[in-house]
Amino acid sequence: MSVLTNSALDCAVDATPAPQHARSKIGVIVCSQREPRAGDQIATFVLETLRELQKTNPSPRPYELILLDLKDHPLPMYNEPAIPSQIHSASEYKYPHTRAWSELISSFQAFVFVTPQYNWGYPASIKNAIDYLFNEWKGKPALVVSYGGHGGGKAAAQLQQVLQGLDMQVVKDFVGLKFPDRPFLVKAAKGHDLGLQAATDEGHVKADAVIESVDEKQKDAVWAKETKEIGAAFRDLVALLNS
Ligand SMILES: NC(=O)C1=CN([C@@H]2O[C@H](COP(=O)(O)OP(=O)(O)OC[C@H]3O[C@@H](n4cnc5c(N)ncnc54)[C@H](OP(=O)(O)O)[C@@H]3O)[C@@H](O)[C@H]2O)C=CC1
Ligand SMILES: Cc1cc2nc3c(=O)[nH]c(=O)nc-3n(C[C@H](O)[C@H](O)[C@H](O)COP(=O)(O)O)c2cc1C
């Protein structure tokens, strides 16, 4: 398993870990919040892919996968007077919107960031949501899944660097979901149905052995190959959670 580390910030994790017997919560974050958008469909596709994987790959410590949509937690442009790294309790934040966001993120033990590429970077919405907090993210495992015309690799690399700055345990290999063609890019931009459910409903997103034996139709499903990459990267995330 490969992890990106930040030795300059090699200090104790401040967020309270979940008790050993407790079910961990892994948040799958929808990083865009424009209307319309493709982000909710793509993050749901990632979530369903991970749920299929969960059925065939039991973890020693149980976990729950939950969609976390930034649109459901709107935050103004960063306006707290304090520096988040100096804050260790939600009650110390000035604004109710920050306290609610802090309590929500504190209740999760790991994250999958599903981000589009905007002008060769990640969207401001996720940077703003990240910047509000520090200790709530610190030390927790994180995986980046990006999407875009070329797979969003530039956004993913930049986001990984930011997450390292928060001293998160970042899975080294991000997954890039490349839009297969121009019509797909246009549909995504308009928030039209991308037909991604078929990828999980038809069952090709299972264990590696199943993926090897998929029929031609399933192989042609959008991101059939990438689901295997999502699975491999997610296994690294779960291993970090259990370590
Ligand atoms: N503000 C807006 O609305 C914007 C919309 N877009 C939309 O997104 C589409 C894709 O845009 P864009 O990503 O800028 O790419 P483009 O399709 O404009 O490609 C620009 C060049 O950058 C390279 N490139 C782009 N992204 C990557 C990457 N992740 N990794 C490596 N090389 C990369 C391409 O290389 P190669 O040809 O070798 O792949 C290409 O030579 C555009 O066609 C446009 O429709 C893009 C930017 C802004
Ligand atoms: C402001 C903006 C900038 C974009 N820049 C890029 C880009 O640099 N590379 C790319 O491949 N696609 C780019 N796109 C296309 C998006 O990847 C595509 O529209 C995707 O659906 C955006 O995610 P969303 O629908 O969840 O907002 C851009 C889209 C927007 C709105």
XYZ file of N, CA and C and ligand atoms in Angstrom:
808
model
N 0.834 -1.190 0.000
C 0.000 0.000 0.000
C 0.878 1.252 0.000
N 0.555 2.234 -0.818
C 1.340 3.463 -0.871
C 0.553 4.618 -0.282
N 1.223 5.399 0.556
C 0.581 6.558 1.179
C 1.459 7.771 0.961
N 0.841 8.900 0.628
C 1.589 10.149 0.546
C 1.666 10.714 1.951
N 2.858 11.038 2.433
C 2.971 11.577 3.791
C 3.570 12.975 3.746
N 3.422 13.692 4.828
C 3.994 15.018 4.944
C 4.819 15.042 6.220
N 6.113 14.784 6.097
C 6.950 14.634 7.284
C 7.031 15.922 8.092
N 6.848 17.081 7.425
C 6.936 18.350 8.145
C 5.813 18.489 9.163
N 4.711 17.755 8.966
C 3.572 17.870 9.872
C 3.342 16.556 10.601
N 4.427 15.892 10.975
C 4.333 14.562 11.549
C 4.040 14.621 13.043
N 2.835 15.082 13.403
C 2.485 15.184 14.816
C 1.236 14.350 15.092
N 0.883 14.230 16.382
C -0.217 13.339 16.773
C -1.539 13.791 16.163
N -2.380 12.839 15.858
C -3.712 13.127 15.324
C -4.552 13.736 16.436
N -5.222 14.824 16.144
C -5.979 15.520 17.171
C -7.448 15.109 17.166
N -7.958 14.662 15.998
C -9.356 14.255 15.936
C -9.532 12.972 16.740
N -10.642 12.880 17.470
C -10.865 11.700 18.309
C -11.192 10.503 17.434
N -10.403 9.402 17.530
C -10.735 8.246 16.700
C -11.989 7.541 17.209
N -12.710 6.856 16.308
C -13.890 6.104 16.737
C -13.432 4.934 17.592
N -14.216 4.534 18.621
C -13.831 3.367 19.422
C -13.686 2.131 18.517
N -12.799 1.205 18.885
C -12.497 0.038 18.050
C -13.741 -0.735 17.622
N -14.738 -0.862 18.551
C -15.907 -1.674 18.237
C -16.906 -0.934 17.344
N -16.742 0.395 17.237
C -17.742 1.199 16.528
C -17.622 1.024 15.024
N -18.713 1.254 14.340
C -18.749 1.222 12.888
C -18.139 2.523 12.387
N -17.133 2.435 11.500
C -16.537 3.650 10.951
C -17.450 4.237 9.880
N -17.363 5.535 9.734
C -18.126 6.204 8.666
C -17.139 6.729 7.631
N -17.342 6.334 6.376
C -16.508 6.837 5.279
C -17.384 7.757 4.423
N -16.988 9.010 4.323
C -17.764 9.988 3.553
C -17.300 10.051 2.112
N -18.241 9.931 1.179
C -17.932 10.108 -0.248
C -18.400 11.523 -0.600
N -17.435 12.444 -0.774
C -17.768 13.868 -0.881
C -17.995 14.291 -2.331
N -19.158 14.889 -2.583
C -19.454 15.494 -3.889
C -18.832 16.889 -3.842
N -17.734 17.093 -4.579
C -16.940 18.327 -4.418
C -17.440 19.521 -5.228
N -18.354 19.304 -6.184
C -18.897 20.452 -6.936
C -20.275 20.785 -6.381
N -20.704 22.029 -6.577
C -22.041 22.371 -6.093
C -22.790 23.320 -7.013
N -22.381 23.327 -8.327
C -23.138 24.171 -9.250
C -24.438 23.457 -9.627
N -25.341 24.185 -10.271
C -26.627 23.634 -10.709
C -26.844 24.037 -12.163
N -26.957 23.069 -13.124
C -26.869 21.623 -12.938
C -25.414 21.186 -12.857
N -25.209 19.915 -12.581
C -23.840 19.382 -12.486
C -23.871 17.866 -12.704
N -22.691 17.304 -12.896
C -22.562 15.857 -13.043
C -22.068 15.236 -11.739
N -21.552 16.064 -10.846
C -20.863 15.577 -9.648
C -21.680 14.634 -8.784
N -22.987 14.932 -8.637
C -23.811 14.063 -7.788
C -23.952 12.670 -8.413
N -24.153 12.619 -9.747
C -24.254 11.311 -10.437
C -22.944 10.535 -10.338
N -21.847 11.239 -10.535
C -20.546 10.550 -10.567
C -20.168 10.074 -9.161
N -20.429 10.899 -8.160
C -20.134 10.481 -6.777
C -21.032 9.313 -6.373
N -22.279 9.311 -6.836
C -23.185 8.193 -6.535
C -22.675 6.922 -7.212
N -22.168 7.073 -8.446
C -21.565 5.923 -9.149
C -20.379 5.369 -8.342
N -19.552 6.256 -7.820
C -18.399 5.819 -7.010
C -18.902 5.134 -5.733
N -19.892 5.744 -5.084
C -20.457 5.174 -3.851
C -21.017 3.768 -4.101
N -21.793 3.610 -5.180
C -22.388 2.293 -5.485
C -21.296 1.277 -5.819
N -20.263 1.729 -6.505
C -19.128 0.855 -6.820
C -18.488 0.348 -5.524
N -18.306 1.252 -4.579
C -17.682 0.884 -3.305
C -18.587 -0.030 -2.488
N -19.905 0.189 -2.587
C -20.841 -0.688 -1.852
C -20.812 -2.098 -2.414
N -20.663 -2.220 -3.743
C -20.531 -3.553 -4.353
C -19.256 -4.226 -3.838
N -18.198 -3.436 -3.790
C -16.908 -3.955 -3.330
C -17.000 -4.408 -1.875
N -17.726 -3.623 -1.087
C -17.880 -3.911 0.344
C -18.520 -5.292 0.551
N -19.454 -5.674 -0.360
C -20.157 -6.958 -0.228
C -19.184 -8.125 -0.352
N -18.160 -7.968 -1.218
C -17.264 -9.098 -1.497
C -15.922 -8.984 -0.773
N -15.680 -7.864 -0.105
C -14.410 -7.656 0.615
C -14.688 -7.237 2.047
N -15.062 -8.169 2.910
C -15.368 -7.762 4.286
C -14.145 -7.170 4.980
N -14.385 -6.114 5.750
C -13.304 -5.451 6.469
C -13.325 -5.944 7.922
N -12.131 -6.102 8.563
C -12.122 -6.522 9.963
C -12.912 -5.560 10.850
N -12.911 -4.301 10.471
C -13.681 -3.316 11.238
C -14.814 -2.829 10.328
N -16.076 -2.961 10.736
C -17.171 -2.591 9.839
C -17.174 -1.097 9.533
N -17.621 -0.775 8.339
C -17.722 0.637 7.974
C -18.986 0.871 7.161
N -19.387 2.132 7.166
C -20.594 2.556 6.468
C -20.183 3.617 5.459
N -20.712 3.533 4.252
C -20.391 4.526 3.203
C -21.543 5.521 3.100
N -21.223 6.795 3.213
C -22.269 7.826 3.234
C -21.917 8.939 2.249
N -22.890 9.336 1.424
C -22.668 10.443 0.487
C -22.719 11.766 1.252
N -21.709 12.606 1.022
C -21.640 13.925 1.672
C -21.635 14.964 0.549
N -22.768 15.605 0.336
C -22.877 16.542 -0.791
C -22.673 17.974 -0.288
N -21.645 18.650 -0.808
C -21.371 20.027 -0.359
C -22.590 20.931 -0.547
N -23.399 20.593 -1.538
C -24.584 21.412 -1.806
C -25.558 21.392 -0.624
N -25.554 20.305 0.136
C -26.448 20.197 1.303
C -25.878 20.926 2.525
N -24.637 21.391 2.412
C -23.981 22.060 3.541
C -23.343 23.360 3.046
N -24.171 24.270 2.547
C -23.604 25.480 1.940
C -22.839 26.333 2.958
N -21.672 26.776 2.554
C -20.828 27.597 3.425
C -20.498 28.888 2.686
N -20.582 30.046 3.369
C -20.126 31.276 2.702
C -18.618 31.195 2.481
N -18.077 32.096 1.675
C -16.620 32.142 1.514
C -16.013 32.329 2.912
N -14.937 31.619 3.173
C -14.369 31.505 4.528
C -14.426 32.827 5.311
N -15.087 32.800 6.478
C -15.271 34.060 7.217
C -15.058 33.921 8.727
N -14.429 32.810 9.152
C -14.135 32.673 10.588
C -12.974 33.604 10.968
N -13.015 34.219 12.138
C -11.909 35.096 12.543
C -10.655 34.320 12.955
N -10.823 33.076 13.393
C -9.678 32.323 13.917
C -9.038 31.443 12.848
N -7.854 30.942 13.183
C -7.167 29.994 12.311
C -7.603 28.590 12.739
N -8.180 27.805 11.821
C -8.752 26.514 12.222
C -7.782 25.584 12.946
N -6.505 25.632 12.623
C -5.564 24.699 13.273
C -5.445 24.976 14.776
N -5.859 26.182 15.222
C -5.776 26.541 16.638
C -7.039 26.139 17.396
N -7.998 25.568 16.694
C -9.300 25.261 17.315
C -9.443 23.764 17.538
N -9.873 23.377 18.763
C -9.966 21.945 19.091
C -11.359 21.523 19.513
N -12.309 22.452 19.489
C -13.695 22.103 19.831
C -14.619 22.948 18.961
N -15.687 22.331 18.483
C -16.613 23.035 17.577
C -17.173 24.293 18.230
N -17.298 24.290 19.546
C -17.892 25.441 20.239
C -17.017 26.696 20.130
N -15.738 26.507 19.780
C -14.836 27.665 19.663
C -15.032 28.440 18.355
N -15.748 27.868 17.404
C -15.982 28.599 16.146
C -17.010 29.699 16.368
N -16.897 30.775 15.612
C -17.810 31.906 15.784
C -19.192 31.619 15.187
N -19.223 30.990 14.014
C -20.490 30.897 13.268
C -21.146 29.516 13.368
N -22.493 29.504 13.420
C -23.222 28.216 13.455
C -22.905 27.334 12.243
N -22.698 27.960 11.055
C -22.442 27.120 9.869
C -21.120 26.362 10.036
N -20.138 26.979 10.692
C -18.858 26.292 10.905
C -18.996 25.199 11.952
N -19.755 25.492 13.023
C -19.932 24.482 14.084
C -20.624 23.245 13.519
N -21.639 23.459 12.676
C -22.359 22.308 12.093
C -21.433 21.504 11.173
N -20.645 22.199 10.370
C -19.718 21.527 9.435
C -18.646 20.766 10.222
N -18.153 21.382 11.285
C -17.136 20.747 12.132
C -17.677 19.460 12.755
N -18.887 19.534 13.303
C -19.462 18.336 13.951
C -19.697 17.229 12.928
N -20.120 17.616 11.739
C -20.367 16.601 10.701
C -19.062 15.911 10.300
N -18.049 16.690 9.977
C -16.781 16.093 9.503
C -16.099 15.306 10.632
N -16.236 15.774 11.868
C -15.665 15.033 13.012
C -16.270 13.647 13.151
N -17.510 13.479 12.690
C -18.190 12.189 12.876
C -17.755 11.149 11.842
N -16.909 11.558 10.876
C -16.410 10.621 9.851
C -14.963 10.238 10.142
N -14.614 9.014 9.734
C -13.250 8.526 9.998
C -12.375 8.503 8.738
N -12.966 8.613 7.559
C -12.189 8.603 6.303
C -13.052 9.219 5.205
N -12.379 9.605 4.102
C -13.101 10.318 3.039
C -12.645 9.887 1.650
N -13.615 9.886 0.724
C -13.310 9.756 -0.705
C -13.773 11.069 -1.328
N -12.830 11.844 -1.855
C -13.164 13.128 -2.477
C -13.414 12.881 -3.968
N -14.637 13.134 -4.435
C -14.955 12.959 -5.858
C -15.029 14.356 -6.475
N -13.980 14.719 -7.225
C -13.857 16.100 -7.690
C -13.778 16.234 -9.202
N -14.440 17.259 -9.761
C -14.221 17.562 -11.182
C -12.943 18.376 -11.348
N -12.530 18.539 -12.588
C -11.448 19.487 -12.898
C -12.083 20.762 -13.442
N -11.745 21.889 -12.810
C -12.177 23.209 -13.280
C -10.900 23.984 -13.625
N -10.745 24.353 -14.888
C -9.576 25.137 -15.313
C -8.264 24.588 -14.737
N -8.111 23.277 -14.902
C -6.888 22.570 -14.506
C -6.674 22.527 -12.995
N -7.720 22.787 -12.238
C -7.618 22.686 -10.775
C -8.900 22.056 -10.235
N -9.014 22.006 -8.889
C -10.259 21.522 -8.272
C -11.154 22.733 -8.026
N -12.472 22.520 -7.846
C -13.366 23.671 -7.663
C -13.146 24.399 -6.337
N -13.447 25.695 -6.356
C -13.323 26.522 -5.144
C -14.218 25.985 -4.031
N -15.348 25.363 -4.385
C -16.290 24.861 -3.368
C -15.603 23.891 -2.410
N -14.777 23.002 -2.909
C -14.154 22.023 -2.011
C -12.998 22.657 -1.234
N -12.285 23.598 -1.843
C -11.202 24.260 -1.106
C -11.778 25.052 0.064
N -12.898 25.747 -0.193
C -13.537 26.536 0.858
C -14.023 25.626 1.993
N -14.657 24.517 1.629
C -15.172 23.578 2.644
C -14.027 22.960 3.448
N -12.924 22.693 2.781
C -11.749 22.143 3.481
C -11.175 23.191 4.435
N -11.000 24.424 3.940
C -10.298 25.458 4.710
C -10.997 25.818 6.020
N -12.318 25.622 6.089
C -13.054 25.944 7.320
C -12.544 25.178 8.530
N -11.958 23.985 8.278
C -11.583 23.088 9.379
C -10.118 22.704 9.264
N -9.595 22.096 10.279
C -8.231 21.551 10.208
C -8.145 20.247 10.998
N -8.342 20.348 12.325
C -8.175 19.149 13.159
C -9.220 18.071 12.865
N -10.360 18.498 12.289
C -11.412 17.540 11.944
C -10.978 16.636 10.783
N -10.067 17.135 9.925
C -9.550 16.352 8.784
C -8.278 15.596 9.154
N -7.500 16.219 10.020
C -6.126 15.785 10.285
C -6.005 14.298 10.638
N -5.071 13.642 10.008
C -4.756 12.246 10.328
C -5.669 11.216 9.692
N -6.772 11.653 9.099
C -7.743 10.679 8.574
C -7.360 10.243 7.152
N -7.634 8.971 6.802
C -7.345 8.498 5.443
C -8.209 9.215 4.398
N -7.601 9.460 3.229
C -8.312 10.163 2.151
C -7.924 9.576 0.797
N -8.928 9.449 -0.065
C -8.716 8.985 -1.437
C -9.334 10.021 -2.378
N -8.653 10.313 -3.487
C -9.178 11.271 -4.466
C -9.593 10.533 -5.733
N -10.822 10.784 -6.166
C -11.310 10.312 -7.468
C -11.693 11.563 -8.249
N -11.070 11.761 -9.424
C -11.342 12.963 -10.208
C -12.043 12.588 -11.510
N -12.644 13.589 -12.143
C -13.261 13.363 -13.452
C -13.132 14.617 -14.301
N -13.198 14.405 -15.625
C -13.086 15.526 -16.559
C -12.728 15.023 -17.941
N -12.558 15.973 -18.863
C -12.267 15.630 -20.256
C -11.050 14.735 -20.405
N -10.065 14.921 -19.523
C -8.848 14.095 -19.553
C -8.719 13.283 -18.267
N -9.799 13.191 -17.505
C -9.781 12.423 -16.256
C -9.557 13.284 -15.022
N -9.272 14.569 -15.243
C -9.137 15.481 -14.093
C -7.888 15.277 -13.261
N -6.854 14.715 -13.884
C -5.631 14.396 -13.133
C -4.934 15.602 -12.520
N -5.048 16.747 -13.181
C -4.386 17.945 -12.623
C -5.104 18.388 -11.342
N -6.438 18.321 -11.352
C -7.210 18.662 -10.147
C -6.884 17.679 -9.021
N -6.799 16.394 -9.370
C -6.539 15.365 -8.352
C -5.186 15.585 -7.687
N -4.160 15.866 -8.500
C -2.812 16.051 -7.938
C -2.779 17.262 -7.009
N -3.462 18.339 -7.421
C -3.481 19.543 -6.582
C -4.238 19.292 -5.277
N -5.361 18.571 -5.377
C -6.145 18.283 -4.173
C -5.358 17.368 -3.227
N -4.657 16.401 -3.791
C -3.838 15.513 -2.944
C -2.832 16.328 -2.129
N -2.225 17.327 -2.782
C -1.226 18.149 -2.090
C -1.870 18.922 -0.926
N -3.073 19.446 -1.160
C -3.788 20.169 -0.096
C -4.094 19.220 1.073
N -4.533 18.014 0.754
C -4.883 17.050 1.809
C -3.640 16.638 2.604
N -2.508 16.568 1.919
C -1.245 16.310 2.627
C -0.939 17.443 3.596
N -1.241 18.663 3.176
C -1.030 19.842 4.033
C -1.855 19.772 5.304
N -2.971 19.037 5.258
C -3.814 18.830 6.446
C -3.349 17.616 7.229
N -2.234 17.039 6.794
C -1.671 15.844 7.431
C -2.633 14.659 7.371
N -3.414 14.602 6.291
C -4.274 13.423 6.107
C -3.426 12.294 5.555
N -3.889 11.064 5.705
C -3.183 9.904 5.141
C -3.740 9.693 3.721
N -3.054 10.239 2.747
C -3.588 10.270 1.379
C -3.141 9.023 0.605
N -4.102 8.272 0.094
C -3.772 7.121 -0.756
C -3.034 7.663 -1.986
N -1.863 7.070 -2.282
C -0.968 7.638 -3.300
C -1.612 7.686 -4.688
N -2.281 6.603 -5.060
C -2.841 6.542 -6.412
C -4.256 7.103 -6.437
N -4.427 8.254 -7.095
C -5.796 8.741 -7.303
C -6.371 8.005 -8.509
N -7.699 8.080 -8.645
C -8.350 7.475 -9.813
C -8.905 8.609 -10.671
N -8.598 8.589 -11.967
C -9.093 9.603 -12.909
C -10.157 9.003 -13.816
N -11.348 9.591 -13.797
C -12.441 9.108 -14.653
C -12.515 10.021 -15.872
N -11.995 9.518 -16.984
C -11.893 10.316 -18.224
C -13.220 10.241 -18.978
N -13.744 11.398 -19.350
C -14.965 11.401 -20.150
C -14.649 10.732 -21.490
N -15.445 9.720 -21.887
C -15.074 8.921 -23.066
C -15.101 9.696 -24.383
N -15.957 10.704 -24.497
C -16.020 11.457 -25.758
C -16.629 12.837 -25.508
N -16.638 13.615 -26.579
C -17.148 14.988 -26.502
C -18.640 15.040 -26.092
N -19.512 14.183 -26.702
C -20.922 14.213 -26.280
C -21.090 13.946 -24.779
N -20.241 13.082 -24.236
C -20.312 12.793 -22.794
C -19.966 14.053 -21.999
N -18.915 14.781 -22.449
C -18.509 16.029 -21.781
C -19.659 17.033 -21.781
N -20.360 17.106 -22.928
C -21.473 18.055 -23.058
C -22.608 17.648 -22.112
N -22.893 16.337 -22.068
C -23.963 15.847 -21.163
C -23.600 16.133 -19.703
N -22.340 15.899 -19.365
C -21.893 16.124 -17.978
C -22.048 17.595 -17.612
N -21.627 18.469 -18.523
C -21.697 19.907 -18.253
C -23.134 20.352 -18.016
N -24.081 19.689 -18.728
C -25.496 20.065 -18.600
C -26.197 19.308 -17.478
N -25.468 18.407 -16.828
C -26.071 17.620 -15.738
C -27.055 16.585 -16.247
N -26.961 16.207 -17.539
C -27.868 15.195 -18.077
C -27.464 13.802 -17.576
N -28.412 12.864 -17.738
C -28.161 11.492 -17.276
C -26.981 10.882 -18.040
N -25.983 10.424 -17.317
C -24.782 9.841 -17.943
C -24.881 8.318 -18.048
N -25.994 7.750 -17.604
C -26.204 6.300 -17.711
C -25.217 5.495 -16.885
N -24.809 6.006 -15.767
C -23.769 5.331 -14.989
C -24.290 4.194 -14.116
N -25.605 4.177 -13.841
C -26.146 3.127 -12.963
C -25.881 1.739 -13.528
N -25.935 1.625 -14.866
C -25.777 0.317 -15.503
C -24.481 -0.348 -15.066
N -23.497 0.435 -14.803
C -22.193 -0.123 -14.436
C -22.277 -0.974 -13.180
N -23.125 -0.577 -12.231
C -23.241 -1.396 -11.027
C -24.408 -2.375 -11.135
N -25.529 -1.918 -11.734
C -26.701 -2.795 -11.802
C -26.381 -4.099 -12.523
N -25.508 -4.036 -13.538
C -25.205 -5.244 -14.299
C -24.120 -6.089 -13.641
N -23.652 -5.648 -12.507
C -22.817 -6.514 -11.684
C -21.371 -6.652 -12.092
N -20.839 -5.769 -12.973
C -19.434 -5.951 -13.344
C -18.489 -5.358 -12.314
N -19.039 -4.637 -11.342
C -18.182 -4.006 -10.335
C -18.134 -4.889 -9.102
N -17.482 -6.001 -9.233
C -17.421 -6.916 -8.096
C -15.954 -7.203 -7.796
N -15.673 -8.395 -7.297
C -14.281 -8.740 -7.016
C -13.492 -8.840 -8.322
N -12.145 -8.811 -8.208
C -11.291 -8.875 -9.403
C -11.657 -10.052 -10.295
N -11.905 -11.218 -9.689
C -12.196 -12.431 -10.459
C -13.422 -12.224 -11.339
N -14.398 -11.533 -10.797
C -15.617 -11.290 -11.565
C -15.323 -10.330 -12.708
N -14.504 -9.312 -12.425
C -14.177 -8.334 -13.464
C -13.480 -9.020 -14.640
N -12.612 -9.986 -14.343
C -11.899 -10.680 -15.423
C -12.856 -11.423 -16.343
N -14.019 -11.850 -15.807
C -14.881 -12.699 -16.615
C -16.123 -11.978 -17.152
N -16.111 -10.659 -17.126
C -17.292 -9.937 -17.604
C -17.485 -10.160 -19.093
N -18.752 -10.073 -19.521
C -18.990 -10.245 -20.955
C -18.698 -8.940 -21.692
N -18.758 -8.998 -23.036
C -18.353 -7.843 -23.849
C -19.182 -6.605 -23.537
N -20.487 -6.813 -23.316
C -21.370 -5.672 -23.047
C -20.916 -4.955 -21.774
N -20.608 -5.741 -20.755
C -20.199 -5.137 -19.500
C -18.845 -4.435 -19.639
N -17.975 -5.024 -20.455
C -16.666 -4.398 -20.665
C -16.821 -3.017 -21.285
N -17.891 -2.860 -22.120
C -18.105 -1.590 -22.809
C -18.740 -0.537 -21.908
N -19.196 -0.927 -20.715
C -19.835 0.040 -19.823
C -18.837 1.152 -19.509
N -19.379 2.370 -19.324
C -18.513 3.507 -19.035
C -17.712 3.227 -17.760
N -16.428 3.413 -17.824
C -15.515 3.295 -16.685
C -15.454 1.881 -16.082
N -15.670 0.861 -16.916
C -15.564 -0.516 -16.418
C -14.149 -0.780 -15.902
N -13.134 -0.322 -16.662
C -11.740 -0.541 -16.243
C -11.429 0.263 -14.961
N -11.952 1.471 -14.935
C -11.648 2.350 -13.799
C -12.268 1.842 -12.499
N -13.362 1.070 -12.601
C -13.960 0.549 -11.363
C -12.964 -0.360 -10.650
N -12.137 -1.040 -11.422
C -11.111 -1.896 -10.828
C -10.072 -1.021 -10.085
N -9.723 0.108 -10.705
C -8.781 1.047 -10.054
C -9.405 1.628 -8.782
N -10.707 1.929 -8.851
C -11.387 2.463 -7.660
C -11.307 1.419 -6.550
N -11.543 0.164 -6.918
C -11.498 -0.925 -5.935
C -10.130 -1.050 -5.288
N -9.078 -1.011 -6.101
C -7.714 -1.166 -5.569
C -7.371 -0.003 -4.632
N -7.691 1.212 -5.064
C -7.374 2.391 -4.243
C -8.198 2.376 -2.955
N -9.446 1.931 -3.066
C -10.308 1.908 -1.875
C -9.826 0.867 -0.868
N -9.310 -0.257 -1.373
C -8.756 -1.260 -0.441
C -7.600 -0.639 0.358
N -6.801 0.210 -0.298
C -5.714 0.914 0.415
C -6.293 1.836 1.498
N -7.385 2.509 1.153
C -8.017 3.419 2.123
C -8.520 2.637 3.339
N -9.169 1.511 3.090
C -9.712 0.702 4.190
C -8.565 0.136 5.047
N -7.464 -0.237 4.381
C -6.305 -0.742 5.138
C -5.778 0.355 6.069
N -5.737 1.586 5.596
C -5.287 2.706 6.437
C -6.236 2.901 7.613
N -7.511 2.743 7.354
C -8.523 2.909 8.400
C -8.359 1.838 9.472
N -7.958 0.648 9.058
C -7.827 -0.460 9.995
C -6.451 -0.518 10.663
N -5.519 0.325 10.202
C -4.150 0.214 10.728
C -3.997 0.972 12.050
N -14.231 27.450 -18.035
C -14.692 26.429 -18.740
O -15.885 26.293 -18.979
C -13.738 25.412 -19.201
C -14.215 24.301 -19.842
N -13.347 23.351 -20.266
C -13.912 22.192 -20.946
O -13.196 21.035 -20.591
C -12.613 20.396 -21.731
C -11.244 19.892 -21.380
O -10.429 21.015 -21.096
P -8.893 20.936 -20.718
O -8.723 19.977 -19.603
O -8.392 22.325 -20.556
O -8.238 20.253 -21.922
P -8.223 20.650 -23.476
O -9.094 19.647 -24.126
O -8.505 22.077 -23.697
O -6.699 20.315 -23.741
C -5.675 21.283 -23.558
C -4.339 20.640 -23.580
O -3.961 20.291 -22.280
C -3.705 18.909 -22.143
N -4.390 18.439 -20.945
C -5.544 18.866 -20.455
N -5.828 18.265 -19.311
C -4.834 17.434 -19.062
C -4.580 16.526 -18.010
N -5.434 16.354 -16.985
N -3.466 15.811 -18.060
C -2.628 15.969 -19.070
N -2.808 16.814 -20.077
C -3.906 17.543 -20.096
C -4.239 18.271 -23.385
O -3.349 17.266 -23.776
P -3.802 16.077 -24.776
O -4.404 16.692 -25.974
O -2.520 15.373 -25.063
O -4.745 15.222 -23.990
C -4.260 19.384 -24.388
O -3.051 19.447 -25.113
C -12.585 21.476 -22.813
O -12.714 20.870 -24.078
C -13.741 22.384 -22.438
O -14.929 21.956 -23.101
C -12.031 23.487 -20.050
C -11.487 24.536 -19.416
C -12.325 25.591 -18.959
C -15.569 26.364 -14.586
C -15.299 25.096 -15.318
C -14.004 24.785 -15.718
C -13.733 23.576 -16.360
N -12.451 23.251 -16.651
C -12.176 22.021 -17.129
C -10.845 21.587 -17.277
O -9.887 22.287 -16.974
N -10.638 20.355 -17.763
C -11.664 19.516 -18.070
O -11.411 18.399 -18.502
N -12.932 19.900 -17.941
C -13.205 21.129 -17.489
N -14.504 21.524 -17.311
C -15.544 20.565 -17.669
C -15.954 19.777 -16.423
O -15.009 18.781 -16.091
C -17.326 19.143 -16.613
O -18.233 20.155 -16.982
C -17.848 18.487 -15.354
O -19.165 18.087 -15.598
C -17.780 19.439 -14.167
O -18.193 18.813 -12.995
P -19.597 19.203 -12.322
O -20.649 18.930 -13.375
O -19.728 18.275 -11.164
O -19.552 20.643 -11.962
C -14.790 22.703 -16.679
C -16.105 23.031 -16.279
C -16.347 24.198 -15.605
C -17.758 24.491 -15.155
